[in-house]
Amino acid sequence: MAYETLIVETHGAVGLIRLNRPQALNALNSTVLTELKQAYAAFHADDAIGAIVLTGSEKAFAAGADIKEMQALDFVEAYKNDFFSGWDEIAKARKPVIAAVSGFALGGGCELAMMCDFIIASETAKFGQPEITLGVIPGMGGSQRLTRAVGGAKAMDLVLTGRMMDAAEAERAGLVARVVPADKLLDEALTAAAKIASYSRTSVLMAKEAVNRAQETTLEEGLRFERRLFHSLFATEDQKEGMAAFVEKRKPVFKNR
Ligand code: CAA
């Protein structure tokens, strides 16, 4: 399928999506959202795909929601259409998504990266929530996901001042899982995604569900949830295969059953 704002490829069992609006530093307009939903849906429907990498260009992962598209929006229109709620579908992707971030990840760009399961950043990455400089606040989850990721002090600093933080600070703060040289970014993300895709799909999906649950519930409920998922994996052929392979000192062959 041909996209106007994305370049979509497959690398073995990994789906790669590149945001591709270079003239606007990959600003996220409604076409990007529509096409991202289509690309995600296609990869989710494809049993051959076990994980997704979402990336931008060297200069920008995405410099935010498209300000030019948003400029004329009025309150009633925004409220009636629950503007930006369409992004929830991207955040709810079931297959793991790695954000490979180089350059600017600002506003909606930072928020989109945070909708992914983890972020691998190049040394050139810059993260920020500059909405305050435009007379608004984050609207795609920044005030919530950033606060959960880096804590109240730093989230408040970034959201109130609109300043950017570099990759090293973002890693120290816990926003970013790994920082790599710019020329290694895509390889690192594709390799991590290929590793994830090589495991049993059922255990991968459940691992993601379990970690996500930690963000939303009490420790006691979370532990119960984790244990029930853990128990249920003993009903899969892949658990038998994974443990048999360990005991027999060979590589497991998961069949996603
Ligand atoms: N929306 C629309 N267009 C954008 C854009 C955005 N978020 N960010 C950059 N562009 C466009 C610029 O207008 C420019 O287009 P023209 O050549 O047609 O003028 C082009 O991309 C290149 O940008 P710059 O010339 O500004 O590039 P630079 O290297 O000098 O600066 C930058 C880079 C610091 C990222 C700067 O572009 C910038 O500050 N961008 C806006 C960042 C921002 O405020 N993001 C938050 C948006 S609001 C939001 O995201 C709401 C939310 O919560 C979801």
Coordinates of N, CA, C and O in Angstrom, one line a residue, residues 8 12 22 35 58 61 74 79 122 129 154 160 184 196 199 231 242 249:
V8 N 6.7 2.5 4.6 CA 6.5 1.3 5.3 C 7.2 0.1 4.7 O 7.1 -0.1 3.5
G12 N 12.2 -9.0 7.7 CA 11.9 -10.2 8.3 C 10.6 -10.1 9.0 O 9.5 -9.8 8.5
P22 N 9.3 15.4 5.4 CA 10.5 16.1 5.7 C 10.3 17.6 5.6 O 11.0 18.3 6.4
E35 N -2.9 7.4 8.3 CA -2.0 6.4 7.7 C -1.3 5.5 8.7 O -1.1 4.4 8.5
E58 N 16.7 11.6 10.3 CA 17.8 11.9 11.2 C 17.6 13.3 11.9 O 17.9 13.4 13.1
F61 N 12.4 13.0 14.6 CA 11.4 11.9 14.8 C 10.1 12.6 14.4 O 9.4 12.2 13.4
D74 N -11.3 25.7 16.7 CA -11.9 26.4 17.9 C -12.4 25.4 18.9 O -12.4 24.2 18.7
Y79 N -13.7 20.1 21.0 CA -14.4 19.4 22.1 C -15.4 18.4 21.4 O -15.4 17.2 21.8
S122 N 19.0 8.2 19.4 CA 20.3 8.5 19.0 C 20.9 9.6 19.8 O 20.1 10.3 20.5
Q129 N 8.3 19.2 25.5 CA 6.9 19.4 25.4 C 6.7 21.0 25.3 O 6.4 21.6 26.3
K154 N 10.7 16.6 36.9 CA 11.2 16.8 35.6 C 10.1 17.1 34.6 O 10.2 17.9 33.7
L160 N 6.3 23.1 31.9 CA 6.1 24.5 32.2 C 7.1 25.4 31.5 O 6.8 26.5 31.1
K184 N 23.9 4.1 14.2 CA 23.6 2.8 14.7 C 22.1 2.6 15.1 O 21.6 1.6 15.4
I196 N 12.6 -9.6 19.8 CA 11.3 -9.7 20.4 C 10.4 -10.6 19.5 O 9.7 -11.4 20.0
Y199 N 10.5 -14.5 19.8 CA 10.0 -15.2 20.9 C 8.5 -15.6 20.7 O 7.9 -15.1 19.7
H231 N 0.4 -18.0 34.8 CA -0.2 -19.4 34.9 C -0.7 -19.8 33.5 O -0.6 -20.9 33.1
G242 N 9.8 -24.0 24.9 CA 10.8 -23.1 25.5 C 11.6 -23.8 26.6 O 12.8 -23.8 26.6
K249 N 19.3 -28.2 25.8 CA 20.4 -27.4 25.3 C 20.4 -27.1 23.8 O 21.3 -27.4 23.1

